[in-house]
Amino acid sequence: MRDQFREKISFGPQPEKAPDCNAFTLGLFVACYNEAENIQGTLETVVAACGEVGVSFEIVVIDDCSRDRSVEIVKEFGRSNPGVPLTLCVNARNEGLANNYAEAAFLCRSEWYRLICGDNVEPKETLVAIFREIGTADLLIPYNIEIRGRAQSRRIISKAYTALVNFLSGFRLHYYNGMLVTRRDYVMRWHSNSHGFGFQADLLTRLLSRGLSYKEIAVYGQERQAGSSSALTFRNFASVAHSLQNIVIRRVSKLLYGQC
Ligand SMILES: Nc1nc2c(ncn2[C@@H]2O[C@H](COP(=O)(O)OP(=O)(O)O)[C@@H](O)[C@H]2O)c(=O)[nH]1
Ligand SMILES: [Mg+2]
């Protein structure tokens, strides 16, 4: 719902085309929740990577009701980078990452779409390697060869999660949380009902079930430099369970009815 936003401000050159036109090649939704120490670095990395690849892009930042200075920092970035098409939306209440991911797809005006986490965990080289492949498959699915600084316990949980999704879905991917690049209209049409971090596996298995072409891309990641992860909360575990349930229901539907 559009009126969830308290504030929406645009910086940089904005196309005059209707909102549903693909005025840019790549739309980047930057998720921001209490990322005052990381958000500027994230935006700088994204702009540098897009410049290196030479892809036309826009950025949509949704601040999900941060309690820190994130919004001020994004505004300052927009003011001091007038050549970058950037839209900032500020949620009046916390809506969660998955809802924001779907919402930003409607706000973008691009052919392709991707989530960028506001904690600056993808080095420029990683983004360049992914963005260079745009257009070569319906789904670009990054997976980490290594996440520098990630605790061993997180690596084990991550491997177990991938194995579980592979088992339940029948697919064989390296990773489900690598932030895929896909066509923006696929996200608008088939976005996930999940609320937490499991929405990526839900969307990805749904798109794979439709027989779309895909390419997995091996990249490097890094752990956030500031702040702490919110991945291992009870709420998030519950929502991941919800996503896994959706994946199973969809697989059974496909077996029974030939579609999902
Ligand atoms: N929109 C939104 N983003 C969130 C929320 N919680 C975390 N994020 C963002 O999701 C991304 C990943 O979160 P993080 O806690 O680092 O999880 P991890 O990377 O799996 O350890 C970061 O960009 C966060 O800013 C939230 O409630 N709403
Ligand atoms: Mg993180």
CSV table of C-alpha atoms and ligand atoms in Angstrom, one decimal:
chain,number,residue,atom,x,y,z
A,1,MET,CA,0.0,0.0,0.0
A,2,ARG,CA,1.4,3.3,-1.0
A,3,ASP,CA,0.2,5.2,2.0
A,4,GLN,CA,2.3,3.1,4.3
A,5,PHE,CA,5.0,5.7,3.6
A,6,ARG,CA,5.3,8.7,5.8
A,7,GLU,CA,7.7,10.3,3.4
A,8,LYS,CA,9.0,9.8,-0.2
A,9,ILE,CA,11.7,11.9,-1.7
A,10,SER,CA,13.5,11.7,-5.1
A,11,PHE,CA,17.0,12.8,-5.9
A,12,GLY,CA,18.9,12.9,-9.2
A,13,PRO,CA,17.5,12.6,-12.7
A,14,GLN,CA,14.1,11.1,-12.8
A,15,PRO,CA,12.5,9.8,-16.1
A,16,GLU,CA,9.3,11.3,-17.2
A,17,LYS,CA,7.9,8.0,-18.4
A,18,ALA,CA,4.9,6.4,-16.7
A,19,PRO,CA,5.9,4.4,-13.6
A,20,ASP,CA,5.3,1.0,-15.2
A,21,CYS,CA,7.7,1.7,-18.1
A,22,ASN,CA,11.2,0.2,-17.9
A,23,ALA,CA,13.2,3.4,-18.0
A,24,PHE,CA,16.3,1.8,-16.4
A,25,THR,CA,17.9,-1.6,-17.0
A,26,LEU,CA,18.4,-2.4,-13.3
A,27,GLY,CA,16.4,-1.4,-10.3
A,28,LEU,CA,18.2,-1.8,-7.0
A,29,PHE,CA,16.1,-2.0,-3.8
A,30,VAL,CA,18.4,-1.1,-0.9
A,31,ALA,CA,17.0,-2.4,2.4
A,32,CYS,CA,17.8,-0.2,5.3
A,33,TYR,CA,17.0,-0.9,9.0
A,34,ASN,CA,19.2,0.8,11.5
A,35,GLU,CA,22.2,0.9,9.1
A,36,ALA,CA,23.5,4.3,10.0
A,37,GLU,CA,27.1,3.0,10.0
A,38,ASN,CA,26.8,1.0,6.8
A,39,ILE,CA,24.3,2.6,4.4
A,40,GLN,CA,26.5,5.3,2.9
A,41,GLY,CA,29.2,2.7,2.1
A,42,THR,CA,26.5,0.4,0.6
A,43,LEU,CA,25.3,3.2,-1.7
A,44,GLU,CA,28.8,4.1,-2.7
A,45,THR,CA,29.6,0.5,-3.5
A,46,VAL,CA,26.5,0.1,-5.6
A,47,VAL,CA,27.1,3.3,-7.6
A,48,ALA,CA,30.8,2.3,-8.2
A,49,ALA,CA,29.8,-1.2,-9.4
A,50,CYS,CA,27.1,0.0,-11.8
A,51,GLY,CA,29.5,2.6,-13.2
A,52,GLU,CA,32.1,0.0,-13.8
A,53,VAL,CA,29.6,-2.3,-15.6
A,54,GLY,CA,28.0,0.6,-17.5
A,55,VAL,CA,24.5,-0.5,-16.7
A,56,SER,CA,21.7,2.1,-16.4
A,57,PHE,CA,20.3,1.9,-12.9
A,58,GLU,CA,18.1,3.4,-10.3
A,59,ILE,CA,18.1,3.0,-6.5
A,60,VAL,CA,15.1,2.7,-4.2
A,61,VAL,CA,15.9,2.9,-0.6
A,62,ILE,CA,13.2,1.9,1.8
A,63,ASP,CA,14.0,2.8,5.4
A,64,ASP,CA,11.9,0.5,7.5
A,65,CYS,CA,11.4,2.8,10.5
A,66,SER,CA,15.0,2.9,11.6
A,67,ARG,CA,15.7,4.4,15.0
A,68,ASP,CA,19.1,5.7,14.1
A,69,ARG,CA,20.4,8.4,11.6
A,70,SER,CA,20.0,6.2,8.5
A,71,VAL,CA,17.4,8.5,6.9
A,72,GLU,CA,19.5,11.6,7.3
A,73,ILE,CA,22.5,9.8,5.8
A,74,VAL,CA,20.6,8.6,2.7
A,75,LYS,CA,19.2,12.2,2.2
A,76,GLU,CA,22.7,13.6,2.4
A,77,PHE,CA,23.9,11.0,-0.1
A,78,GLY,CA,21.1,12.0,-2.5
A,79,ARG,CA,21.8,15.7,-2.1
A,80,SER,CA,25.6,15.2,-2.8
A,81,ASN,CA,25.1,12.8,-5.7
A,82,PRO,CA,22.7,14.7,-8.0
A,83,GLY,CA,23.6,12.4,-11.0
A,84,VAL,CA,22.2,9.2,-9.2
A,85,PRO,CA,18.5,8.5,-9.6
A,86,LEU,CA,17.5,7.7,-6.1
A,87,THR,CA,14.2,7.4,-4.3
A,88,LEU,CA,14.0,7.3,-0.6
A,89,CYS,CA,10.9,6.0,1.2
A,90,VAL,CA,10.5,6.1,4.9
A,91,ASN,CA,8.1,3.7,6.5
A,92,ALA,CA,5.9,5.0,9.3
A,93,ARG,CA,6.2,1.5,10.9
A,94,ASN,CA,8.4,-1.5,10.5
A,95,GLU,CA,7.0,-3.6,7.6
A,96,GLY,CA,9.8,-6.3,7.4
A,97,LEU,CA,12.3,-7.0,4.7
A,98,ALA,CA,10.0,-9.3,2.5
A,99,ASN,CA,7.2,-6.7,2.3
A,100,ASN,CA,9.6,-4.0,1.5
A,101,TYR,CA,11.1,-6.1,-1.3
A,102,ALA,CA,7.8,-6.5,-2.9
A,103,GLU,CA,6.8,-2.9,-2.4
A,104,ALA,CA,10.1,-1.6,-3.9
A,105,ALA,CA,9.5,-3.7,-7.1
A,106,PHE,CA,6.4,-1.5,-7.7
A,107,LEU,CA,8.3,1.7,-7.1
A,108,CYS,CA,11.2,0.8,-9.5
A,109,ARG,CA,11.0,1.6,-13.2
A,110,SER,CA,13.5,-1.0,-14.5
A,111,GLU,CA,13.5,-4.2,-16.4
A,112,TRP,CA,15.6,-6.1,-14.0
A,113,TYR,CA,15.4,-6.0,-10.2
A,114,ARG,CA,17.6,-6.9,-7.2
A,115,LEU,CA,17.8,-6.6,-3.5
A,116,ILE,CA,20.9,-5.0,-2.0
A,117,CYS,CA,21.3,-5.3,1.8
A,118,GLY,CA,22.1,-2.0,3.5
A,119,ASP,CA,24.8,-3.6,5.6
A,120,ASN,CA,27.4,-3.3,2.8
A,121,VAL,CA,28.2,-7.0,2.7
A,122,GLU,CA,28.9,-7.3,-1.0
A,123,PRO,CA,32.2,-5.9,-2.3
A,124,LYS,CA,32.2,-4.0,-5.5
A,125,GLU,CA,33.8,-6.9,-7.4
A,126,THR,CA,31.0,-9.2,-6.3
A,127,LEU,CA,28.3,-6.8,-7.7
A,128,VAL,CA,30.3,-6.3,-10.9
A,129,ALA,CA,30.5,-10.1,-11.4
A,130,ILE,CA,26.7,-10.3,-11.0
A,131,PHE,CA,25.7,-7.2,-13.0
A,132,ARG,CA,27.8,-8.2,-15.9
A,133,GLU,CA,25.6,-11.3,-16.4
A,134,ILE,CA,22.3,-9.4,-16.6
A,135,GLY,CA,20.3,-10.6,-19.6
A,136,THR,CA,22.0,-14.0,-19.9
A,137,ALA,CA,19.4,-15.9,-17.9
A,138,ASP,CA,15.9,-15.2,-16.4
A,139,LEU,CA,17.4,-15.8,-12.9
A,140,LEU,CA,20.9,-14.9,-11.8
A,141,ILE,CA,21.5,-16.7,-8.6
A,142,PRO,CA,24.6,-15.7,-6.6
A,143,TYR,CA,26.2,-18.0,-4.1
A,144,ASN,CA,29.1,-17.3,-1.7
A,145,ILE,CA,32.3,-19.2,-2.1
A,146,GLU,CA,33.1,-17.5,1.2
A,147,ILE,CA,31.7,-14.9,3.5
A,148,ARG,CA,34.7,-13.3,5.1
A,149,GLY,CA,34.3,-13.0,8.9
A,150,ARG,CA,31.3,-15.2,9.2
A,151,ALA,CA,31.1,-17.4,12.3
A,152,GLN,CA,31.4,-21.1,11.8
A,153,SER,CA,28.0,-21.6,13.5
A,154,ARG,CA,26.3,-19.4,10.9
A,155,ARG,CA,28.0,-21.3,8.1
A,156,ILE,CA,26.7,-24.6,9.4
A,157,ILE,CA,23.1,-23.2,9.8
A,158,SER,CA,23.3,-21.8,6.3
A,159,LYS,CA,24.5,-25.1,4.8
A,160,ALA,CA,21.7,-27.0,6.6
A,161,TYR,CA,19.1,-24.5,5.4
A,162,THR,CA,20.2,-24.9,1.8
A,163,ALA,CA,20.1,-28.7,2.1
A,164,LEU,CA,16.6,-28.5,3.6
A,165,VAL,CA,15.3,-26.2,0.9
A,166,ASN,CA,16.8,-28.5,-1.8
A,167,PHE,CA,15.3,-31.5,-0.2
A,168,LEU,CA,11.8,-30.0,0.2
A,169,SER,CA,11.7,-28.3,-3.2
A,170,GLY,CA,13.5,-30.9,-5.3
A,171,PHE,CA,15.9,-28.3,-6.7
A,172,ARG,CA,19.7,-28.4,-6.4
A,173,LEU,CA,21.0,-24.9,-5.8
A,174,HIS,CA,24.1,-23.8,-3.9
A,175,TYR,CA,22.4,-21.1,-2.0
A,176,TYR,CA,18.9,-19.5,-1.7
A,177,ASN,CA,19.8,-16.3,0.1
A,178,GLY,CA,22.2,-14.8,-2.4
A,179,MET,CA,19.8,-12.1,-3.7
A,180,LEU,CA,18.8,-13.1,-7.2
A,181,VAL,CA,18.5,-10.8,-10.1
A,182,THR,CA,15.3,-11.3,-12.0
A,183,ARG,CA,12.8,-9.4,-14.1
A,184,ARG,CA,11.0,-6.9,-11.9
A,185,ASP,CA,7.6,-7.9,-13.2
A,186,TYR,CA,8.2,-11.5,-12.0
A,187,VAL,CA,8.6,-10.2,-8.5
A,188,MET,CA,5.5,-8.1,-8.7
A,189,ARG,CA,3.4,-11.0,-10.0
A,190,TRP,CA,4.8,-13.8,-7.8
A,191,HIS,CA,6.2,-12.1,-4.7
A,192,SER,CA,6.3,-14.1,-1.5
A,193,ASN,CA,3.7,-14.1,1.2
A,194,SER,CA,6.4,-14.8,3.8
A,195,HIS,CA,7.4,-12.0,6.2
A,196,GLY,CA,11.0,-12.9,7.1
A,197,PHE,CA,14.2,-13.9,5.4
A,198,GLY,CA,12.8,-17.1,4.0
A,199,PHE,CA,11.0,-15.0,1.2
A,200,GLN,CA,14.0,-15.5,-1.1
A,201,ALA,CA,13.8,-19.3,-1.1
A,202,ASP,CA,10.0,-19.0,-1.5
A,203,LEU,CA,10.3,-16.7,-4.5
A,204,LEU,CA,13.2,-18.6,-6.1
A,205,THR,CA,11.6,-22.0,-5.9
A,206,ARG,CA,8.4,-20.5,-7.3
A,207,LEU,CA,10.2,-19.0,-10.3
A,208,LEU,CA,12.2,-22.2,-10.9
A,209,SER,CA,9.0,-24.2,-10.9
A,210,ARG,CA,7.8,-22.1,-13.8
A,211,GLY,CA,10.8,-23.4,-15.8
A,212,LEU,CA,12.7,-20.1,-16.1
A,213,SER,CA,16.3,-20.3,-17.1
A,214,TYR,CA,18.9,-19.6,-14.4
A,215,LYS,CA,22.6,-19.2,-13.9
A,216,GLU,CA,24.4,-19.6,-10.6
A,217,ILE,CA,27.2,-17.2,-10.0
A,218,ALA,CA,30.1,-17.8,-7.5
A,219,VAL,CA,31.0,-14.7,-5.5
A,220,TYR,CA,32.6,-13.5,-2.3
A,221,GLY,CA,30.8,-11.8,0.5
A,222,GLN,CA,31.8,-10.3,3.8
A,223,GLU,CA,30.2,-10.0,7.2
A,224,ARG,CA,28.8,-6.7,8.2
A,225,GLN,CA,31.4,-4.3,9.7
A,226,ALA,CA,29.1,-2.6,12.1
A,227,GLY,CA,25.9,-3.5,13.9
A,228,SER,CA,24.5,-7.0,14.5
A,229,SER,CA,22.6,-9.5,12.4
A,230,SER,CA,18.9,-9.9,13.0
A,231,ALA,CA,18.7,-13.3,11.1
A,232,LEU,CA,18.7,-15.6,14.1
A,233,THR,CA,15.7,-14.3,16.0
A,234,PHE,CA,12.7,-16.4,17.0
A,235,ARG,CA,10.4,-14.3,14.7
A,236,ASN,CA,12.6,-15.0,11.8
A,237,PHE,CA,12.8,-18.7,12.4
A,238,ALA,CA,9.0,-18.9,12.6
A,239,SER,CA,8.7,-17.0,9.3
A,240,VAL,CA,11.3,-19.3,7.7
A,241,ALA,CA,9.2,-22.3,8.8
A,242,HIS,CA,6.3,-20.6,7.1
A,243,SER,CA,8.3,-20.2,3.8
A,244,LEU,CA,9.3,-23.9,3.9
A,245,GLN,CA,5.6,-24.8,4.3
A,246,ASN,CA,4.8,-22.7,1.2
A,247,ILE,CA,7.5,-24.5,-0.7
A,248,VAL,CA,6.2,-27.9,0.1
A,249,ILE,CA,2.6,-26.9,-0.7
A,250,ARG,CA,3.7,-25.6,-4.0
A,251,ARG,CA,5.6,-28.7,-4.8
A,252,VAL,CA,2.6,-30.9,-4.0
A,253,SER,CA,0.3,-28.6,-6.1
A,254,LYS,CA,2.7,-29.0,-9.1
A,255,LEU,CA,2.6,-32.8,-8.7
A,256,LEU,CA,-1.2,-32.9,-8.5
A,257,TYR,CA,-2.3,-30.2,-10.9
A,258,GLY,CA,0.8,-29.6,-13.1
A,259,GLN,CA,1.0,-26.0,-12.0
A,260,CYS,CA,1.7,-24.0,-8.9
B,1,LIG,N1,13.4,-3.6,5.5
B,1,LIG,C1,13.9,-4.3,6.5
B,1,LIG,N2,15.2,-4.7,6.4
B,1,LIG,C2,15.7,-5.4,7.4
B,1,LIG,C3,15.0,-5.7,8.6
B,1,LIG,N3,15.8,-6.4,9.4
B,1,LIG,C4,17.0,-6.5,8.8
B,1,LIG,N4,16.9,-5.9,7.6
B,1,LIG,C5,17.9,-5.7,6.5
B,1,LIG,O1,18.2,-7.0,6.0
B,1,LIG,C6,19.6,-7.1,5.7
B,1,LIG,C7,20.2,-8.3,6.3
B,1,LIG,O2,20.0,-8.2,7.7
B,1,LIG,P1,21.0,-8.9,8.7
B,1,LIG,O3,20.5,-8.6,10.0
B,1,LIG,O4,22.4,-8.4,8.4
B,1,LIG,O5,21.0,-10.4,8.4
B,1,LIG,P2,22.1,-11.4,7.8
B,1,LIG,O6,22.8,-10.7,6.7
B,1,LIG,O7,21.4,-12.6,7.3
B,1,LIG,O8,23.0,-11.7,9.0
B,1,LIG,C8,20.2,-5.8,6.1
B,1,LIG,O9,20.3,-4.9,5.0
B,1,LIG,C9,19.2,-5.2,7.1
B,1,LIG,O10,19.2,-3.8,7.1
B,1,LIG,C10,13.7,-5.2,8.7
B,1,LIG,O11,13.0,-5.3,9.7
B,1,LIG,N5,13.2,-4.5,7.7
B,2,MG,MG,24.0,-9.0,6.9
